[in-house]
PDB file of C-alpha atoms and ligand atoms in Angstrom:
ATOM      1  CA  MET A   1      80.577  -5.688  81.525  1.00 59.00           C
ATOM      2  CA  LEU A   2      79.069  -4.838  78.139  1.00 63.00           C
ATOM      3  CA  LYS A   3      75.431  -3.727  78.283  1.00 72.00           C
ATOM      4  CA  SER A   4      73.174  -5.624  75.858  1.00 86.00           C
ATOM      5  CA  LYS A   5      71.688  -3.458  73.146  1.00 93.00           C
ATOM      6  CA  ARG A   6      68.073  -2.370  73.557  1.00 96.00           C
ATOM      7  CA  ASN A   7      65.518  -2.764  70.770  1.00 98.00           C
ATOM      8  CA  ILE A   8      64.290   0.302  68.912  1.00 98.00           C
ATOM      9  CA  VAL A   9      61.449   0.046  66.432  1.00 98.00           C
ATOM     10  CA  ILE A  10      60.516   2.925  64.143  1.00 98.00           C
ATOM     11  CA  LEU A  11      57.184   3.241  62.372  1.00 97.00           C
ATOM     12  CA  SER A  12      57.569   5.748  59.560  1.00 98.00           C
ATOM     13  CA  GLY A  13      55.052   7.300  57.186  1.00 96.00           C
ATOM     14  CA  ALA A  14      54.902   9.719  54.282  1.00 94.00           C
ATOM     15  CA  GLY A  15      55.940  12.674  56.518  1.00 96.00           C
ATOM     16  CA  ILE A  16      59.518  11.387  56.853  1.00 97.00           C
ATOM     17  CA  SER A  17      59.964  11.643  53.079  1.00 97.00           C
ATOM     18  CA  ALA A  18      58.113  14.963  52.718  1.00 96.00           C
ATOM     19  CA  GLU A  19      61.325  16.971  53.070  1.00 97.00           C
ATOM     20  CA  SER A  20      62.851  14.844  50.297  1.00 97.00           C
ATOM     21  CA  GLY A  21      60.163  16.297  48.033  1.00 94.00           C
ATOM     22  CA  LEU A  22      57.770  13.322  48.061  1.00 93.00           C
ATOM     23  CA  GLY A  23      54.205  14.436  48.732  1.00 83.00           C
ATOM     24  CA  THR A  24      52.249  13.055  51.677  1.00 81.00           C
ATOM     25  CA  PHE A  25      48.727  11.730  51.231  1.00 76.00           C
ATOM     26  CA  ARG A  26      46.485  13.497  53.679  1.00 69.00           C
ATOM     27  CA  ASP A  27      48.043  16.919  54.252  1.00 66.00           C
ATOM     28  CA  VAL A  28      46.496  19.906  52.442  1.00 64.00           C
ATOM     29  CA  GLY A  29      47.717  19.702  48.832  1.00 66.00           C
ATOM     30  CA  GLY A  30      48.666  16.049  49.408  1.00 64.00           C
ATOM     31  CA  LEU A  31      48.171  13.285  46.863  1.00 69.00           C
ATOM     32  CA  TRP A  32      44.587  12.565  47.859  1.00 67.00           C
ATOM     33  CA  ASP A  33      43.642  16.176  47.132  1.00 68.00           C
ATOM     34  CA  GLN A  34      44.911  15.623  43.591  1.00 75.00           C
ATOM     35  CA  TYR A  35      43.699  12.072  42.905  1.00 78.00           C
ATOM     36  CA  ASP A  36      40.688   9.984  43.815  1.00 86.00           C
ATOM     37  CA  ILE A  37      41.939   6.977  45.831  1.00 84.00           C
ATOM     38  CA  SER A  38      39.273   4.730  44.339  1.00 88.00           C
ATOM     39  CA  GLU A  39      40.432   5.554  40.790  1.00 91.00           C
ATOM     40  CA  VAL A  40      44.123   4.690  41.265  1.00 93.00           C
ATOM     41  CA  ALA A  41      44.822   2.661  44.408  1.00 94.00           C
ATOM     42  CA  THR A  42      42.281  -0.145  44.640  1.00 96.00           C
ATOM     43  CA  PRO A  43      41.870  -3.563  42.986  1.00 96.00           C
ATOM     44  CA  GLU A  44      38.688  -2.190  41.360  1.00 97.00           C
ATOM     45  CA  ALA A  45      40.670   0.648  39.769  1.00 97.00           C
ATOM     46  CA  TRP A  46      43.104  -1.911  38.334  1.00 97.00           C
ATOM     47  CA  GLU A  47      40.182  -3.875  36.855  1.00 96.00           C
ATOM     48  CA  LYS A  48      38.565  -0.755  35.427  1.00 96.00           C
ATOM     49  CA  ASN A  49      41.517   1.227  34.101  1.00 95.00           C
ATOM     50  CA  PRO A  50      44.949  -0.401  34.476  1.00 96.00           C
ATOM     51  CA  GLU A  51      46.615   2.267  32.265  1.00 95.00           C
ATOM     52  CA  LEU A  52      45.560   5.025  34.665  1.00 93.00           C
ATOM     53  CA  VAL A  53      46.829   3.010  37.651  1.00 95.00           C
ATOM     54  CA  LEU A  54      50.171   2.337  35.942  1.00 96.00           C
ATOM     55  CA  ASP A  55      50.488   6.035  34.983  1.00 91.00           C
ATOM     56  CA  PHE A  56      49.841   7.070  38.601  1.00 92.00           C
ATOM     57  CA  TYR A  57      52.518   4.718  39.968  1.00 94.00           C
ATOM     58  CA  ASN A  58      54.946   5.424  37.085  1.00 94.00           C
ATOM     59  CA  LEU A  59      54.873   9.065  38.133  1.00 90.00           C
ATOM     60  CA  ARG A  60      55.322   8.127  41.826  1.00 92.00           C
ATOM     61  CA  ARG A  61      58.298   5.905  40.849  1.00 94.00           C
ATOM     62  CA  LYS A  62      59.901   8.661  38.754  1.00 92.00           C
ATOM     63  CA  LEU A  63      59.663  11.098  41.689  1.00 92.00           C
ATOM     64  CA  VAL A  64      61.135   8.495  44.075  1.00 95.00           C
ATOM     65  CA  LEU A  65      64.069   7.905  41.707  1.00 95.00           C
ATOM     66  CA  GLU A  66      64.727  11.658  41.639  1.00 94.00           C
ATOM     67  CA  ALA A  67      64.479  12.071  45.434  1.00 97.00           C
ATOM     68  CA  GLU A  68      67.308  11.736  47.939  1.00 98.00           C
ATOM     69  CA  PRO A  69      67.185  10.621  51.589  1.00 98.00           C
ATOM     70  CA  ASN A  70      67.084  13.492  54.084  1.00 98.00           C
ATOM     71  CA  LEU A  71      68.519  13.999  57.590  1.00 98.00           C
ATOM     72  CA  ALA A  72      65.597  12.159  59.179  1.00 98.00           C
ATOM     73  CA  HIS A  73      66.303   8.968  57.212  1.00 98.00           C
ATOM     74  CA  GLU A  74      70.044   9.376  57.714  1.00 98.00           C
ATOM     75  CA  CYS A  75      70.056   9.865  61.475  1.00 98.00           C
ATOM     76  CA  LEU A  76      68.369   6.486  61.990  1.00 98.00           C
ATOM     77  CA  VAL A  77      71.454   4.762  60.587  1.00 98.00           C
ATOM     78  CA  HIS A  78      73.548   6.111  63.517  1.00 97.00           C
ATOM     79  CA  LEU A  79      71.255   4.357  65.977  1.00 97.00           C
ATOM     80  CA  GLU A  80      72.437   0.964  64.719  1.00 97.00           C
ATOM     81  CA  LYS A  81      75.774   1.196  66.571  1.00 95.00           C
ATOM     82  CA  HIS A  82      73.986   1.501  69.898  1.00 96.00           C
ATOM     83  CA  PHE A  83      70.657  -0.308  69.505  1.00 97.00           C
ATOM     84  CA  ASN A  84      69.024  -3.185  67.627  1.00 98.00           C
ATOM     85  CA  VAL A  85      67.055  -1.148  65.114  1.00 98.00           C
ATOM     86  CA  LYS A  86      64.114  -2.249  63.012  1.00 98.00           C
ATOM     87  CA  ILE A  87      62.233   0.117  60.738  1.00 98.00           C
ATOM     88  CA  ILE A  88      58.649  -0.559  59.750  1.00 98.00           C
ATOM     89  CA  THR A  89      57.649   1.817  56.997  1.00 98.00           C
ATOM     90  CA  GLN A  90      54.328   2.496  55.347  1.00 97.00           C
ATOM     91  CA  ASN A  91      56.259   4.215  52.581  1.00 97.00           C
ATOM     92  CA  ILE A  92      56.713   2.626  49.213  1.00 97.00           C
ATOM     93  CA  ASP A  93      59.858   4.660  48.536  1.00 97.00           C
ATOM     94  CA  ASP A  94      63.330   3.233  49.218  1.00 98.00           C
ATOM     95  CA  LEU A  95      64.843   6.226  51.038  1.00 98.00           C
ATOM     96  CA  HIS A  96      65.489   4.294  54.282  1.00 98.00           C
ATOM     97  CA  GLU A  97      67.488   1.685  52.348  1.00 98.00           C
ATOM     98  CA  ARG A  98      69.353   4.310  50.307  1.00 98.00           C
ATOM     99  CA  SER A  99      70.373   6.151  53.485  1.00 98.00           C
ATOM    100  CA  GLY A 100      71.910   2.903  54.760  1.00 98.00           C
ATOM    101  CA  SER A 101      69.420   1.398  57.236  1.00 98.00           C
ATOM    102  CA  SER A 102      69.822  -2.370  57.350  1.00 97.00           C
ATOM    103  CA  GLU A 103      66.447  -3.693  58.521  1.00 98.00           C
ATOM    104  CA  VAL A 104      63.471  -2.172  56.737  1.00 98.00           C
ATOM    105  CA  LEU A 105      60.078  -3.840  56.567  1.00 98.00           C
ATOM    106  CA  HIS A 106      57.750  -2.342  53.948  1.00 98.00           C
ATOM    107  CA  LEU A 107      54.174  -2.774  55.104  1.00 97.00           C
ATOM    108  CA  HIS A 108      52.615  -1.381  51.928  1.00 97.00           C
ATOM    109  CA  GLY A 109      55.067  -2.636  49.326  1.00 98.00           C
ATOM    110  CA  GLU A 110      57.856  -1.090  47.293  1.00 98.00           C
ATOM    111  CA  ILE A 111      57.386   1.170  44.279  1.00 97.00           C
ATOM    112  CA  ARG A 112      60.616   0.032  42.622  1.00 97.00           C
ATOM    113  CA  LYS A 113      59.279  -3.523  42.359  1.00 98.00           C
ATOM    114  CA  ALA A 114      56.528  -5.157  40.310  1.00 98.00           C
ATOM    115  CA  GLN A 115      54.465  -8.238  41.032  1.00 98.00           C
ATOM    116  CA  CYS A 116      52.511 -10.718  38.955  1.00 98.00           C
ATOM    117  CA  SER A 117      48.834  -9.731  38.910  1.00 97.00           C
ATOM    118  CA  ALA A 118      47.911 -13.407  39.412  1.00 96.00           C
ATOM    119  CA  ASN A 119      50.503 -14.336  42.061  1.00 95.00           C
ATOM    120  CA  GLU A 120      51.577 -11.759  44.677  1.00 94.00           C
ATOM    121  CA  ASP A 121      54.595 -13.898  45.610  1.00 94.00           C
ATOM    122  CA  GLU A 122      56.183 -13.385  42.209  1.00 97.00           C
ATOM    123  CA  VAL A 123      58.008 -10.088  42.709  1.00 97.00           C
ATOM    124  CA  LEU A 124      60.754  -8.544  40.617  1.00 96.00           C
ATOM    125  CA  GLU A 125      62.898  -5.393  40.666  1.00 96.00           C
ATOM    126  CA  LEU A 126      62.143  -2.770  38.025  1.00 95.00           C
ATOM    127  CA  ALA A 127      65.108  -1.353  36.160  1.00 88.00           C
ATOM    128  CA  GLY A 128      63.599   2.003  35.159  1.00 85.00           C
ATOM    129  CA  SER A 129      60.699   4.200  36.076  1.00 82.00           C
ATOM    130  CA  ASP A 130      57.958   2.834  33.829  1.00 94.00           C
ATOM    131  CA  LEU A 131      55.832  -0.290  33.997  1.00 97.00           C
ATOM    132  CA  LYS A 132      53.676  -0.735  30.904  1.00 97.00           C
ATOM    133  CA  ILE A 133      50.684  -2.705  29.710  1.00 97.00           C
ATOM    134  CA  GLY A 134      52.022  -5.841  28.009  1.00 97.00           C
ATOM    135  CA  GLU A 135      54.907  -6.390  30.462  1.00 96.00           C
ATOM    136  CA  LEU A 136      54.290  -9.892  31.725  1.00 97.00           C
ATOM    137  CA  SER A 137      55.363 -12.113  34.621  1.00 96.00           C
ATOM    138  CA  SER A 138      57.035 -15.487  33.979  1.00 96.00           C
ATOM    139  CA  SER A 139      53.568 -17.089  34.123  1.00 96.00           C
ATOM    140  CA  GLY A 140      52.323 -14.764  31.362  1.00 97.00           C
ATOM    141  CA  HIS A 141      50.184 -12.391  33.469  1.00 97.00           C
ATOM    142  CA  GLN A 142      50.337  -8.602  33.411  1.00 98.00           C
ATOM    143  CA  LEU A 143      52.774  -7.117  35.931  1.00 98.00           C
ATOM    144  CA  ARG A 144      51.337  -4.621  38.420  1.00 98.00           C
ATOM    145  CA  PRO A 145      53.003  -2.303  40.969  1.00 98.00           C
ATOM    146  CA  HIS A 146      54.232  -4.125  44.091  1.00 98.00           C
ATOM    147  CA  VAL A 147      52.102  -2.037  46.424  1.00 97.00           C
ATOM    148  CA  VAL A 148      49.301  -2.904  48.806  1.00 97.00           C
ATOM    149  CA  TRP A 149      46.126  -1.219  47.596  1.00 96.00           C
ATOM    150  CA  PHE A 150      43.214  -0.078  49.735  1.00 92.00           C
ATOM    151  CA  GLY A 151      41.011  -3.099  50.316  1.00 93.00           C
ATOM    152  CA  GLU A 152      43.885  -5.595  50.089  1.00 96.00           C
ATOM    153  CA  ALA A 153      45.396  -7.574  52.971  1.00 94.00           C
ATOM    154  CA  VAL A 154      48.682  -6.376  54.473  1.00 95.00           C
ATOM    155  CA  PRO A 155      50.811  -9.528  54.229  1.00 93.00           C
ATOM    156  CA  ARG A 156      53.648  -8.420  56.546  1.00 95.00           C
ATOM    157  CA  MET A 157      51.440  -7.169  59.394  1.00 96.00           C
ATOM    158  CA  TYR A 158      52.061 -10.146  61.702  1.00 96.00           C
ATOM    159  CA  GLU A 159      55.843  -9.781  61.332  1.00 97.00           C
ATOM    160  CA  ALA A 160      55.541  -6.053  62.098  1.00 98.00           C
ATOM    161  CA  GLU A 161      53.473  -6.742  65.232  1.00 97.00           C
ATOM    162  CA  LYS A 162      56.177  -9.086  66.499  1.00 98.00           C
ATOM    163  CA  TYR A 163      58.840  -6.384  66.003  1.00 98.00           C
ATOM    164  CA  VAL A 164      56.764  -3.855  67.946  1.00 98.00           C
ATOM    165  CA  ALA A 165      56.011  -6.298  70.773  1.00 98.00           C
ATOM    166  CA  ASP A 166      59.784  -6.689  71.338  1.00 98.00           C
ATOM    167  CA  ALA A 167      60.514  -2.958  71.309  1.00 98.00           C
ATOM    168  CA  ASP A 168      61.998  -1.201  74.353  1.00 97.00           C
ATOM    169  CA  ILE A 169      61.649   2.097  72.494  1.00 97.00           C
ATOM    170  CA  PHE A 170      59.054   2.800  69.786  1.00 97.00           C
ATOM    171  CA  ILE A 171      59.286   5.869  67.563  1.00 97.00           C
ATOM    172  CA  VAL A 172      56.426   6.917  65.289  1.00 96.00           C
ATOM    173  CA  VAL A 173      57.438   9.482  62.678  1.00 97.00           C
ATOM    174  CA  GLY A 174      55.514  11.272  59.919  1.00 96.00           C
ATOM    175  CA  THR A 175      52.341   9.248  59.873  1.00 94.00           C
ATOM    176  CA  SER A 176      48.805  10.474  60.487  1.00 88.00           C
ATOM    177  CA  LEU A 177      47.945   6.986  61.836  1.00 88.00           C
ATOM    178  CA  ASN A 178      44.835   7.020  59.674  1.00 85.00           C
ATOM    179  CA  VAL A 179      45.595   3.923  57.628  1.00 83.00           C
ATOM    180  CA  TYR A 180      44.677   0.575  59.181  1.00 86.00           C
ATOM    181  CA  PRO A 181      45.836  -1.998  60.103  1.00 90.00           C
ATOM    182  CA  ALA A 182      49.223  -0.166  60.269  1.00 86.00           C
ATOM    183  CA  ALA A 183      47.854   2.360  62.791  1.00 87.00           C
ATOM    184  CA  ASN A 184      47.045  -0.491  65.166  1.00 90.00           C
ATOM    185  CA  LEU A 185      50.745  -1.255  65.601  1.00 94.00           C
ATOM    186  CA  ILE A 186      50.987   1.313  68.399  1.00 91.00           C
ATOM    187  CA  TYR A 187      48.799  -0.985  70.502  1.00 91.00           C
ATOM    188  CA  SER A 188      51.265  -3.895  70.201  1.00 94.00           C
ATOM    189  CA  CYS A 189      53.888  -2.253  72.455  1.00 95.00           C
ATOM    190  CA  LYS A 190      54.698  -3.870  75.775  1.00 94.00           C
ATOM    191  CA  LYS A 191      53.692  -1.998  78.930  1.00 91.00           C
ATOM    192  CA  ASN A 192      56.972  -0.310  79.801  1.00 92.00           C
ATOM    193  CA  CYS A 193      58.012   0.512  76.220  1.00 95.00           C
ATOM    194  CA  GLN A 194      59.081   4.169  75.840  1.00 95.00           C
ATOM    195  CA  LYS A 195      57.119   5.776  73.007  1.00 95.00           C
ATOM    196  CA  PHE A 196      57.798   8.879  70.932  1.00 95.00           C
ATOM    197  CA  ILE A 197      55.779  10.557  68.199  1.00 95.00           C
ATOM    198  CA  VAL A 198      57.506  12.979  65.832  1.00 96.00           C
ATOM    199  CA  ASP A 199      55.161  14.952  63.583  1.00 95.00           C
ATOM    200  CA  VAL A 200      54.723  18.533  62.365  1.00 95.00           C
ATOM    201  CA  ASN A 201      51.166  18.327  63.606  1.00 91.00           C
ATOM    202  CA  GLU A 202      50.101  17.368  67.086  1.00 85.00           C
ATOM    203  CA  LEU A 203      48.511  13.907  66.998  1.00 77.00           C
ATOM    204  CA  THR A 204      46.115  14.502  69.851  1.00 69.00           C
ATOM    205  CA  LYS A 205      44.188  11.282  69.350  1.00 69.00           C
ATOM    206  CA  VAL A 206      47.087   9.164  70.661  1.00 74.00           C
ATOM    207  CA  LYS A 207      47.097   9.122  74.444  1.00 73.00           C
ATOM    208  CA  PHE A 208      49.369   6.656  76.236  1.00 74.00           C
ATOM    209  CA  LYS A 209      51.525   6.380  79.286  1.00 75.00           C
ATOM    210  CA  ASN A 210      55.247   6.693  78.496  1.00 81.00           C
ATOM    211  CA  LEU A 211      54.470   8.730  75.384  1.00 88.00           C
ATOM    212  CA  THR A 212      56.392  11.845  74.370  1.00 93.00           C
ATOM    213  CA  HIS A 213      55.120  14.042  71.533  1.00 93.00           C
ATOM    214  CA  LEU A 214      57.858  15.889  69.635  1.00 95.00           C
ATOM    215  CA  GLN A 215      56.131  18.400  67.417  1.00 95.00           C
ATOM    216  CA  GLY A 216      58.167  19.669  64.465  1.00 97.00           C
ATOM    217  CA  LYS A 217      59.793  18.684  61.217  1.00 97.00           C
ATOM    218  CA  ALA A 218      61.200  15.160  60.997  1.00 98.00           C
ATOM    219  CA  THR A 219      64.581  16.528  59.832  1.00 98.00           C
ATOM    220  CA  GLU A 220      64.851  18.585  63.033  1.00 98.00           C
ATOM    221  CA  LYS A 221      63.130  16.600  65.767  1.00 98.00           C
ATOM    222  CA  LEU A 222      64.280  13.110  64.788  1.00 98.00           C
ATOM    223  CA  PRO A 223      68.053  13.873  64.808  1.00 98.00           C
ATOM    224  CA  GLU A 224      67.575  15.566  68.221  1.00 98.00           C
ATOM    225  CA  LEU A 225      65.797  12.493  69.563  1.00 98.00           C
ATOM    226  CA  VAL A 226      68.381  10.116  68.072  1.00 98.00           C
ATOM    227  CA  ASN A 227      71.253  12.061  69.670  1.00 97.00           C
ATOM    228  CA  ALA A 228      69.519  12.065  73.052  1.00 98.00           C
ATOM    229  CA  LEU A 229      68.884   8.302  72.876  1.00 97.00           C
ATOM    230  CA  ILE A 230      72.497   7.603  71.899  1.00 97.00           C
ATOM    231  CA  GLN A 231      73.805   9.764  74.770  1.00 95.00           C
ATOM    232  CA  ASP A 232      71.438   8.012  77.153  1.00 92.00           C
ATOM    233  CA  SER A 233      72.596   4.556  75.992  1.00 92.00           C
ATOM    234  CA  LYS A 234      76.197   5.499  76.874  1.00 86.00           C
ATOM    235  CA  SER A 235      75.411   6.541  80.461  1.00 81.00           C
TER     236      SER A 235
HETATM  237  P1  LIG B 301      49.686  10.740  55.686  1.00 84.45           P
HETATM  238  O1  LIG B 301      49.797  11.645  54.502  1.00 84.45           O
HETATM  239  O2  LIG B 301      48.360  10.259  56.093  1.00 84.45           O
HETATM  240  O3  LIG B 301      50.318  11.477  56.971  1.00 84.45           O
HETATM  241  C1  LIG B 301      51.530  12.154  56.897  1.00 84.45           C
HETATM  242  C2  LIG B 301      51.892  12.640  58.288  1.00 84.45           C
HETATM  243  O4  LIG B 301      53.175  13.231  58.205  1.00 84.45           O
HETATM  244  C3  LIG B 301      50.921  13.678  58.858  1.00 84.45           C
HETATM  245  O5  LIG B 301      50.625  13.364  60.211  1.00 84.45           O
HETATM  246  C4  LIG B 301      51.720  14.989  58.749  1.00 84.45           C
HETATM  247  O6  LIG B 301      51.391  15.886  59.790  1.00 84.45           O
HETATM  248  C5  LIG B 301      53.142  14.485  58.878  1.00 84.45           C
HETATM  249  N1  LIG B 301      54.173  15.310  58.258  1.00 84.45           N
HETATM  250  C6  LIG B 301      54.115  15.984  57.071  1.00 84.45           C
HETATM  251  N2  LIG B 301      55.295  16.575  56.817  1.00 84.45           N
HETATM  252  C7  LIG B 301      56.127  16.282  57.864  1.00 84.45           C
HETATM  253  C8  LIG B 301      57.467  16.593  58.178  1.00 84.45           C
HETATM  254  N3  LIG B 301      58.227  17.346  57.379  1.00 84.45           N
HETATM  255  N4  LIG B 301      57.984  16.131  59.341  1.00 84.45           N
HETATM  256  C9  LIG B 301      57.226  15.377  60.202  1.00 84.45           C
HETATM  257  N5  LIG B 301      55.946  15.039  59.943  1.00 84.45           N
HETATM  258  C10 LIG B 301      55.409  15.471  58.785  1.00 84.45           C
HETATM  259  O7  LIG B 301      50.702   9.537  55.399  1.00 84.45           O
HETATM  260  P2  LIG B 301      50.792   8.133  56.122  1.00 84.45           P
HETATM  261  O8  LIG B 301      50.309   8.197  57.524  1.00 84.45           O
HETATM  262  O9  LIG B 301      52.137   7.590  55.819  1.00 84.45           O
HETATM  263  O10 LIG B 301      49.715   7.352  55.294  1.00 84.45           O
HETATM  264  C11 LIG B 301      49.905   6.127  55.026  1.00 84.45           C
HETATM  265  C12 LIG B 301      49.984   5.889  53.487  1.00 84.45           C
HETATM  266  O11 LIG B 301      50.692   6.869  52.724  1.00 84.45           O
HETATM  267  C13 LIG B 301      50.746   4.674  53.272  1.00 84.45           C
HETATM  268  O12 LIG B 301      49.918   3.759  52.646  1.00 84.45           O
HETATM  269  C14 LIG B 301      51.910   5.003  52.343  1.00 84.45           C
HETATM  270  O13 LIG B 301      52.133   3.941  51.458  1.00 84.45           O
HETATM  271  C15 LIG B 301      51.451   6.214  51.684  1.00 84.45           C
HETATM  272  N6  LIG B 301      52.414   7.178  51.127  1.00 84.45           N
HETATM  273  C16 LIG B 301      53.740   6.888  50.934  1.00 84.45           C
HETATM  274  C17 LIG B 301      54.608   7.841  50.392  1.00 84.45           C
HETATM  275  C18 LIG B 301      56.065   7.491  50.192  1.00 84.45           C
HETATM  276  O14 LIG B 301      56.392   6.319  49.966  1.00 84.45           O
HETATM  277  N7  LIG B 301      56.968   8.479  50.293  1.00 84.45           N
HETATM  278  C19 LIG B 301      54.111   9.100  50.056  1.00 84.45           C
HETATM  279  C20 LIG B 301      52.745   9.359  50.246  1.00 84.45           C
HETATM  280  C21 LIG B 301      51.923   8.409  50.794  1.00 84.45           C
END
């Protein structure tokens, strides 16, 4: 008799894209060492200096367009043959999609899209890397980056919680778990869910039953974990 597929949910953060050349936020030399969050990633910053905000995200978008998925993104695609896989990412890059993953929920938005500054539901794909002052939505309002700024609600949080609650296996990769409410997702797991954390640093603050810490680079530890899970699903 065929075994039914188990559910795997992945929560990824900036660390999974670090080896694709995209800087993380909180590591030494990360983006928040170079920029002041309040000047570029808040609704107040947009009010005060929209050009600076657009410049910041235009540069992020350019770097994303130049980057390629790495082995950590790619190995997750192989899981789909053996498990029901859902990826929840805090990343605004599209490297999970470009590596071929089919179900990706972006908690904090997508850099390659823009939204109407007066209606967050009006979202459109951007053709190139730059979004400029004077580019308007169909209702005549300035377009802004389709990202969730600090201080804004996270519209897809409820959906993400439901994914995690259904997970048999939950893998956290490349996130410092410092940004809320995303970091709270780890508490939505059911009791017997198997949990893994892959990170170059040891995340000592997370202490659970059924939790395995795999310390190392995402491109090394995640493919090892994926292979082990696939072998296990065959036995
Ligand atoms: P963070 O910078 O707070 O944490 C990154 C984590 O990744 C750290 O725990 C670090 O130890 C780990 N890490 C670094 N390099 C790694 C590697 N090679 N392998 C494994 N782990 C590695 O980032 P976060 O927790 O994702 O913070 C959330 C916010 O960062 C989100 O809002 C997200 O939108 C934003 N962000 C996104 C991108 C992107 O889209 N690529 C880049 C930077 C920041």
